[in-house]
Amino acid sequence: MSDLWATETILADLIAHPTVSSEPNRALIDHMANILDDAGAKVDVYADPTGAKANLFATLGPERSGGVVLSGHSDVVPVTDQNWTTDPFRMSAWEDALYGRGACDMKGFIAASLAMAREFSHKTLKRPVHFCFTHDEEVGCLGAQALVPELAEREIRPAIAIVGEPTEMRIIEGHKGCCEYTATFTGLEGHGSAPDRGVNAVSYAVLYVTRLLLLADQLRGRAPETSKFDPPWTTINIGRLAGGHAHNVIPGWAEVQWEMRPVQGSDAAFVKDDIRAYVERDLLPAMREVHPDADIVTEVIGEVAGLEPMSENAARDLMAELTGATKAELVPFGTEAGLFQEIGMSVVVCGPGSIAQAHKPDEFVTREQLSQCIDMLHGLGAQLSA
């Protein structure tokens, strides 16, 4: 059986598991664990508290540091209200393309990695190859955020991570982080003719937003001189401001939904520390002087670390050798890559398929792209055996 045929066969099985983020992924994780176990890998499955979701981490080769992680997420986005011409959870082929939900994002990379596992097992690997498959990437990288601390505590730690998001096999060395928050303001309602007797939640929300806009302006001056991002600075976006009921009622509730896209971790800390201090020092005391139960509560919707471009990056150098690419690029979308970088690993994003197909109806990956990925994995096996 050719490697491409094996990859297609595995991909069909992966697509047949409808692992939308709102649904369990445990059956798929167990299926992939069996494939890796049959190849002789040491397999660990980490279930979440419900038991319905799980991460997988498996290793082939010697028990030593310095290996390479092949990483992918097992969940997919919904197909609800999308106009598919085929069954999204049954792989179909047309000419060079393989269709199905998750075909490129990112079960194609996972299928190629699993197909190559047995070949890796037949080599005398001098450095290990690891397989890391997670849950709930599409809703905040929840699985990776739970798994990465586990990896950080291990005595034996990989040196390089290849995150196989669809990049058309281009090497990606950086992307911004994504931090999303909802701040809820609880004031005191009253008649609009006596504003001093109430606590206007909307007014304080506006002050909060004004502070965020001031910080957004300050972030422009914090952009690293070497930043390759567009724009090169950390950005803040106010996505939603809501509250109140009528013209003549002091609103007792308001909500601000906002996000930050940091180019460096220090910017995220700068913004969070400043807005927290502003709330505790200025806003809350003024609100509670009128109404002791007034409050501002900030909910973290998700904090996904960015992948910061590094002047020295062993993962980038390795992938350049394996793919023949002469440059590395940046992308606007987020991945799990920054979480691996935070624990000291060299990381790149590189995988088969185009992000232009991800999340859309009739999602597909081409056989040509899968073949390029398989060639890269062949080269990786030779590198780890040398």
Short mmCIF file of C-alpha atoms in Angstrom, two decimals:
data_model
loop_
_atom_site.label_atom_id
_atom_site.label_comp_id
_atom_site.label_asym_id
_atom_site.label_seq_id
_atom_site.Cartn_x
_atom_site.Cartn_y
_atom_site.Cartn_z
CA MET A 1 0.00 0.00 0.00
CA SER A 2 1.42 3.38 -1.01
CA ASP A 3 1.83 6.06 1.59
CA LEU A 4 -0.67 8.29 -0.22
CA TRP A 5 -3.26 5.51 -0.38
CA ALA A 6 -2.73 4.79 3.32
CA THR A 7 -3.14 8.49 4.09
CA GLU A 8 -6.38 8.68 2.11
CA THR A 9 -7.75 5.61 3.87
CA ILE A 10 -6.96 7.04 7.29
CA LEU A 11 -8.31 10.45 6.30
CA ALA A 12 -11.65 8.90 5.34
CA ASP A 13 -11.87 7.36 8.81
CA LEU A 14 -10.96 10.63 10.51
CA ILE A 15 -13.55 12.63 8.56
CA ALA A 16 -16.20 10.02 9.41
CA HIS A 17 -15.81 11.01 13.07
CA PRO A 18 -17.94 14.21 13.35
CA THR A 19 -15.71 15.89 15.92
CA VAL A 20 -17.37 19.31 15.91
CA SER A 21 -16.06 21.19 18.94
CA SER A 22 -19.45 20.99 20.66
CA GLU A 23 -19.35 17.18 20.48
CA PRO A 24 -17.09 14.52 22.07
CA ASN A 25 -13.84 13.59 20.35
CA ARG A 26 -13.00 10.58 22.52
CA ALA A 27 -13.91 7.97 19.88
CA LEU A 28 -11.55 9.58 17.38
CA ILE A 29 -8.73 9.90 19.92
CA ASP A 30 -9.10 6.21 20.83
CA HIS A 31 -9.08 5.30 17.13
CA MET A 32 -5.85 7.23 16.55
CA ALA A 33 -4.35 5.79 19.72
CA ASN A 34 -4.95 2.28 18.35
CA ILE A 35 -3.19 3.14 15.08
CA LEU A 36 -0.15 4.45 16.97
CA ASP A 37 -0.18 1.57 19.43
CA ASP A 38 -0.16 -0.90 16.51
CA ALA A 39 2.91 0.96 15.17
CA GLY A 40 4.69 0.39 18.47
CA ALA A 41 4.36 3.87 19.93
CA LYS A 42 4.12 4.65 23.62
CA VAL A 43 0.69 6.25 23.84
CA ASP A 44 -0.80 8.47 26.53
CA VAL A 45 -4.41 9.66 26.45
CA TYR A 46 -5.37 12.61 28.66
CA ALA A 47 -9.14 12.84 29.20
CA ASP A 48 -10.83 16.02 30.32
CA PRO A 49 -12.96 15.96 33.50
CA THR A 50 -16.03 14.82 31.56
CA GLY A 51 -14.23 11.93 29.88
CA ALA A 52 -15.88 12.90 26.59
CA LYS A 53 -12.93 14.96 25.33
CA ALA A 54 -9.29 13.93 25.29
CA ASN A 55 -5.80 14.78 24.08
CA LEU A 56 -3.30 12.24 22.77
CA PHE A 57 0.48 12.26 23.08
CA ALA A 58 2.48 9.38 21.65
CA THR A 59 6.18 8.68 21.07
CA LEU A 60 8.21 6.51 18.70
CA GLY A 61 11.96 6.15 19.16
CA PRO A 62 14.37 6.53 22.05
CA GLU A 63 13.35 8.04 25.37
CA ARG A 64 15.48 11.16 25.19
CA SER A 65 15.06 14.89 24.71
CA GLY A 66 15.53 16.63 21.39
CA GLY A 67 12.79 15.03 19.35
CA VAL A 68 10.17 16.47 17.01
CA VAL A 69 6.44 16.84 17.69
CA LEU A 70 3.87 16.50 14.90
CA SER A 71 0.89 18.44 16.24
CA GLY A 72 -2.70 18.79 15.14
CA HIS A 73 -6.17 19.41 16.54
CA SER A 74 -8.87 16.79 16.23
CA ASP A 75 -11.90 19.10 16.37
CA VAL A 76 -13.62 20.75 13.43
CA VAL A 77 -16.03 23.65 12.99
CA PRO A 78 -19.78 23.09 12.49
CA VAL A 79 -21.46 22.49 9.15
CA THR A 80 -24.81 23.92 10.29
CA ASP A 81 -26.41 26.22 7.69
CA GLN A 82 -23.64 25.52 5.20
CA ASN A 83 -24.57 24.44 1.67
CA TRP A 84 -22.51 21.29 1.09
CA THR A 85 -22.82 19.39 -2.18
CA THR A 86 -21.62 16.19 -0.49
CA ASP A 87 -22.00 14.60 2.95
CA PRO A 88 -19.48 16.60 5.03
CA PHE A 89 -18.69 13.60 7.23
CA ARG A 90 -18.13 11.12 4.44
CA MET A 91 -14.99 11.72 2.39
CA SER A 92 -15.53 12.04 -1.33
CA ALA A 93 -13.04 12.48 -4.15
CA TRP A 94 -13.25 14.53 -7.32
CA GLU A 95 -10.24 14.69 -9.62
CA ASP A 96 -7.29 15.64 -7.35
CA ALA A 97 -9.35 16.81 -4.36
CA LEU A 98 -10.56 14.97 -1.26
CA TYR A 99 -13.65 16.57 0.28
CA GLY A 100 -15.01 16.50 3.84
CA ARG A 101 -15.19 18.56 7.00
CA GLY A 102 -11.68 18.75 8.40
CA ALA A 103 -10.02 17.55 5.19
CA CYS A 104 -7.53 20.42 5.32
CA ASP A 105 -8.21 21.82 8.81
CA MET A 106 -6.54 19.70 9.88
CA LYS A 107 -7.20 16.01 9.52
CA GLY A 108 -5.15 15.82 6.32
CA PHE A 109 -1.94 16.49 8.24
CA ILE A 110 -2.98 14.11 11.02
CA ALA A 111 -3.75 11.37 8.50
CA ALA A 112 -0.36 11.75 6.81
CA SER A 113 1.38 11.65 10.21
CA LEU A 114 -0.49 8.50 11.23
CA ALA A 115 0.21 6.86 7.87
CA MET A 116 3.92 7.47 8.35
CA ALA A 117 3.99 6.16 11.92
CA ARG A 118 4.69 2.58 10.87
CA GLU A 119 7.54 3.69 8.63
CA PHE A 120 9.02 5.67 11.53
CA SER A 121 8.73 2.54 13.67
CA HIS A 122 10.85 0.56 11.18
CA LYS A 123 13.69 3.07 11.35
CA THR A 124 16.45 3.22 13.92
CA LEU A 125 15.51 6.61 15.24
CA LYS A 126 18.26 8.43 17.11
CA ARG A 127 15.82 11.13 18.17
CA PRO A 128 12.14 10.50 18.95
CA VAL A 129 9.15 11.58 16.94
CA HIS A 130 6.06 12.54 18.91
CA PHE A 131 2.39 12.79 17.93
CA CYS A 132 0.27 15.40 19.69
CA PHE A 133 -3.44 15.54 18.88
CA THR A 134 -5.72 17.84 20.87
CA HIS A 135 -9.35 18.75 21.42
CA ASP A 136 -11.16 22.09 21.17
CA GLU A 137 -8.63 24.17 19.26
CA GLU A 138 -11.41 25.87 17.35
CA VAL A 139 -12.96 27.27 20.54
CA GLY A 140 -9.87 28.62 22.29
CA CYS A 141 -7.13 25.97 22.13
CA LEU A 142 -8.59 24.43 25.28
CA GLY A 143 -7.03 21.00 24.80
CA ALA A 144 -3.55 22.30 24.09
CA GLN A 145 -3.74 24.66 27.06
CA ALA A 146 -4.40 21.64 29.26
CA LEU A 147 -1.78 19.39 27.62
CA VAL A 148 1.20 21.71 27.22
CA PRO A 149 1.76 22.10 30.99
CA GLU A 150 1.88 18.30 31.20
CA LEU A 151 4.63 18.26 28.57
CA ALA A 152 6.52 21.02 30.39
CA GLU A 153 6.74 18.85 33.50
CA ARG A 154 8.28 15.89 31.68
CA GLU A 155 11.97 15.16 32.13
CA ILE A 156 12.19 14.30 28.44
CA ARG A 157 11.07 17.25 26.33
CA PRO A 158 10.83 17.65 22.55
CA ALA A 159 12.95 20.37 20.97
CA ILE A 160 10.86 21.11 17.85
CA ALA A 161 7.16 21.27 17.06
CA ILE A 162 5.59 21.19 13.61
CA VAL A 163 1.97 22.36 13.79
CA GLY A 164 0.29 21.09 10.65
CA GLU A 165 -2.33 23.77 10.02
CA PRO A 166 -3.12 24.29 6.30
CA THR A 167 -0.41 26.54 4.87
CA GLU A 168 0.00 24.90 1.43
CA MET A 169 3.23 23.48 2.93
CA ARG A 170 4.68 26.97 3.29
CA ILE A 171 6.75 27.55 6.42
CA ILE A 172 5.07 29.91 8.87
CA GLU A 173 7.26 31.32 11.63
CA GLY A 174 4.86 33.74 13.29
CA HIS A 175 1.33 34.86 14.00
CA LYS A 176 -0.24 37.20 16.52
CA GLY A 177 -1.90 35.96 19.67
CA CYS A 178 -5.62 36.36 20.31
CA CYS A 179 -7.03 37.34 23.70
CA GLU A 180 -10.80 37.83 24.09
CA TYR A 181 -12.61 39.28 27.10
CA THR A 182 -16.08 40.27 28.24
CA ALA A 183 -16.39 42.94 30.95
CA THR A 184 -19.78 43.14 32.69
CA PHE A 185 -20.75 46.29 34.62
CA THR A 186 -23.36 46.15 37.38
CA GLY A 187 -24.62 49.57 38.55
CA LEU A 188 -27.81 50.90 40.11
CA GLU A 189 -30.90 51.74 38.08
CA GLY A 190 -32.92 54.87 38.69
CA HIS A 191 -34.83 57.71 37.06
CA GLY A 192 -32.88 59.59 34.43
CA SER A 193 -33.78 62.92 36.07
CA ALA A 194 -31.59 62.09 39.10
CA PRO A 195 -28.39 60.60 37.67
CA ASP A 196 -26.40 61.13 40.91
CA ARG A 197 -28.70 58.73 42.77
CA GLY A 198 -27.83 55.83 40.51
CA VAL A 199 -24.73 54.18 39.12
CA ASN A 200 -24.78 54.42 35.34
CA ALA A 201 -23.27 51.16 34.12
CA VAL A 202 -23.09 52.41 30.54
CA SER A 203 -21.16 55.53 31.57
CA TYR A 204 -18.57 53.46 33.37
CA ALA A 205 -18.39 51.06 30.43
CA VAL A 206 -17.65 54.05 28.20
CA LEU A 207 -14.84 55.13 30.54
CA TYR A 208 -13.50 51.56 30.37
CA VAL A 209 -13.60 51.60 26.57
CA THR A 210 -11.94 55.02 26.52
CA ARG A 211 -9.08 53.59 28.57
CA LEU A 212 -8.74 50.68 26.15
CA LEU A 213 -8.56 53.09 23.22
CA LEU A 214 -5.84 55.04 25.00
CA LEU A 215 -3.91 51.82 25.49
CA ALA A 216 -4.44 50.93 21.83
CA ASP A 217 -2.76 54.21 20.88
CA GLN A 218 0.14 53.57 23.28
CA LEU A 219 0.67 50.10 21.82
CA ARG A 220 1.66 51.63 18.48
CA GLY A 221 4.80 52.97 20.16
CA ARG A 222 5.65 49.58 21.64
CA ALA A 223 5.97 47.78 18.29
CA PRO A 224 9.32 45.96 18.04
CA GLU A 225 11.60 47.52 15.44
CA THR A 226 11.98 44.13 13.79
CA SER A 227 8.25 43.33 13.76
CA LYS A 228 7.13 41.83 10.46
CA PHE A 229 3.43 41.85 11.29
CA ASP A 230 0.88 44.01 9.52
CA PRO A 231 0.24 46.21 11.41
CA PRO A 232 3.50 45.77 13.36
CA TRP A 233 1.97 46.62 16.74
CA THR A 234 -0.45 44.91 19.12
CA THR A 235 -4.04 45.86 18.34
CA ILE A 236 -7.18 46.26 20.46
CA ASN A 237 -10.69 45.99 19.04
CA ILE A 238 -13.94 46.89 20.79
CA GLY A 239 -16.34 44.33 19.38
CA ARG A 240 -19.53 45.13 21.31
CA LEU A 241 -20.82 47.70 23.80
CA ALA A 242 -24.34 47.10 25.10
CA GLY A 243 -26.51 48.25 28.01
CA GLY A 244 -29.51 50.20 29.13
CA HIS A 245 -33.24 50.09 28.35
CA ALA A 246 -34.61 53.58 27.65
CA HIS A 247 -33.72 57.25 27.30
CA ASN A 248 -34.93 58.15 30.78
CA VAL A 249 -33.63 55.19 32.81
CA ILE A 250 -30.23 55.04 34.48
CA PRO A 251 -28.84 51.75 33.13
CA GLY A 252 -27.87 49.25 35.79
CA TRP A 253 -26.12 46.86 33.42
CA ALA A 254 -23.64 47.13 30.57
CA GLU A 255 -21.28 44.80 28.74
CA VAL A 256 -18.09 45.36 26.75
CA GLN A 257 -16.71 42.64 24.49
CA TRP A 258 -13.17 43.29 23.34
CA GLU A 259 -10.12 41.55 21.98
CA MET A 260 -6.38 42.08 21.81
CA ARG A 261 -3.98 40.69 19.19
CA PRO A 262 -0.51 40.86 20.82
CA VAL A 263 2.69 40.72 18.80
CA GLN A 264 4.64 39.99 22.00
CA GLY A 265 3.73 38.62 25.40
CA SER A 266 4.86 41.76 27.22
CA ASP A 267 2.17 43.79 25.43
CA ALA A 268 -0.57 41.51 26.72
CA ALA A 269 0.71 41.92 30.28
CA PHE A 270 0.95 45.70 29.80
CA VAL A 271 -2.68 45.99 28.73
CA LYS A 272 -4.12 43.61 31.33
CA ASP A 273 -2.18 45.17 34.21
CA ASP A 274 -3.19 48.69 33.20
CA ILE A 275 -6.91 48.03 32.72
CA ARG A 276 -7.06 46.01 35.94
CA ALA A 277 -5.41 48.83 37.90
CA TYR A 278 -7.73 51.41 36.30
CA VAL A 279 -10.80 49.42 37.33
CA GLU A 280 -9.61 48.87 40.91
CA ARG A 281 -8.17 52.37 41.45
CA ASP A 282 -10.67 54.60 39.65
CA LEU A 283 -13.87 52.98 38.45
CA LEU A 284 -14.93 50.65 41.25
CA PRO A 285 -14.37 53.14 44.11
CA ALA A 286 -16.49 55.74 42.31
CA MET A 287 -19.25 53.24 41.61
CA ARG A 288 -19.31 51.82 45.14
CA GLU A 289 -19.39 55.25 46.75
CA VAL A 290 -22.99 55.40 45.55
CA HIS A 291 -23.85 51.69 45.55
CA PRO A 292 -21.69 49.24 47.56
CA ASP A 293 -22.83 46.27 45.44
CA ALA A 294 -21.72 47.81 42.15
CA ASP A 295 -19.20 45.67 40.32
CA ILE A 296 -17.11 45.10 37.22
CA VAL A 297 -16.40 41.48 36.34
CA THR A 298 -14.09 40.50 33.49
CA GLU A 299 -14.49 37.06 31.92
CA VAL A 300 -11.61 35.58 29.95
CA ILE A 301 -13.17 34.09 26.83
CA GLY A 302 -9.81 32.86 25.53
CA GLU A 303 -6.13 33.69 25.69
CA VAL A 304 -4.14 32.08 22.92
CA ALA A 305 -0.44 32.86 22.76
CA GLY A 306 0.99 34.14 19.52
CA LEU A 307 3.94 32.60 17.71
CA GLU A 308 6.73 35.14 17.89
CA PRO A 309 9.23 35.11 14.99
CA MET A 310 12.68 34.28 16.34
CA SER A 311 16.07 35.11 14.85
CA GLU A 312 17.18 31.56 15.69
CA ASN A 313 14.60 28.86 15.04
CA ALA A 314 15.69 25.24 14.68
CA ALA A 315 12.22 24.22 13.50
CA ARG A 316 12.34 26.76 10.67
CA ASP A 317 15.81 25.58 9.65
CA LEU A 318 14.74 21.94 9.70
CA MET A 319 11.63 22.58 7.61
CA ALA A 320 13.61 24.64 5.09
CA GLU A 321 15.89 21.65 4.60
CA LEU A 322 12.97 19.20 4.35
CA THR A 323 10.78 21.26 1.97
CA GLY A 324 13.36 23.27 0.04
CA ALA A 325 11.61 26.52 0.97
CA THR A 326 13.88 29.56 1.00
CA LYS A 327 11.76 31.81 3.24
CA ALA A 328 9.40 31.74 6.19
CA GLU A 329 6.22 33.80 6.37
CA LEU A 330 3.64 35.20 8.80
CA VAL A 331 -0.12 34.54 8.84
CA PRO A 332 -3.09 36.40 10.35
CA PHE A 333 -4.84 33.35 11.80
CA GLY A 334 -4.05 31.81 15.17
CA THR A 335 -2.85 28.32 16.05
CA GLU A 336 -1.63 26.28 19.03
CA ALA A 337 1.98 26.96 18.06
CA GLY A 338 2.61 29.73 20.58
CA LEU A 339 1.76 27.40 23.46
CA PHE A 340 4.66 25.12 22.48
CA GLN A 341 6.94 28.11 22.08
CA GLU A 342 6.09 29.25 25.61
CA ILE A 343 7.68 26.11 27.06
CA GLY A 344 10.91 26.63 25.15
CA MET A 345 10.38 24.69 21.92
CA SER A 346 11.30 25.86 18.42
CA VAL A 347 8.06 25.93 16.43
CA VAL A 348 6.74 26.40 12.91
CA VAL A 349 3.33 26.00 11.32
CA CYS A 350 3.37 23.96 8.11
CA GLY A 351 0.80 21.60 6.69
CA PRO A 352 -1.13 20.49 3.59
CA GLY A 353 -4.13 22.36 2.22
CA SER A 354 -5.13 25.99 2.00
CA ILE A 355 -6.59 28.11 4.80
CA ALA A 356 -8.88 29.51 2.11
CA GLN A 357 -10.77 26.19 2.23
CA ALA A 358 -10.98 25.95 6.02
CA HIS A 359 -14.35 26.46 7.73
CA LYS A 360 -16.17 26.61 4.39
CA PRO A 361 -18.63 24.23 2.74
CA ASP A 362 -17.05 21.63 0.45
CA GLU A 363 -13.75 21.85 2.34
CA PHE A 364 -11.02 19.89 0.58
CA VAL A 365 -7.36 19.01 0.47
CA THR A 366 -5.58 17.96 -2.72
CA ARG A 367 -3.61 14.77 -3.20
CA GLU A 368 -0.72 16.90 -4.41
CA GLN A 369 -0.63 18.71 -1.07
CA LEU A 370 -0.81 15.45 0.86
CA SER A 371 2.01 14.05 -1.27
CA GLN A 372 4.18 17.07 -0.44
CA CYS A 373 3.45 16.51 3.25
CA ILE A 374 4.34 12.83 2.99
CA ASP A 375 7.62 13.71 1.25
CA MET A 376 8.42 16.09 4.10
CA LEU A 377 7.70 13.35 6.66
CA HIS A 378 9.92 10.90 4.74
CA GLY A 379 12.70 13.43 5.01
CA LEU A 380 12.01 13.92 8.70
CA GLY A 381 12.35 10.22 9.30
CA ALA A 382 15.73 10.23 7.57
CA GLN A 383 16.83 13.23 9.64
CA LEU A 384 15.83 11.61 12.92
CA SER A 385 17.68 8.44 11.95
CA ALA A 386 20.90 10.14 10.86
#
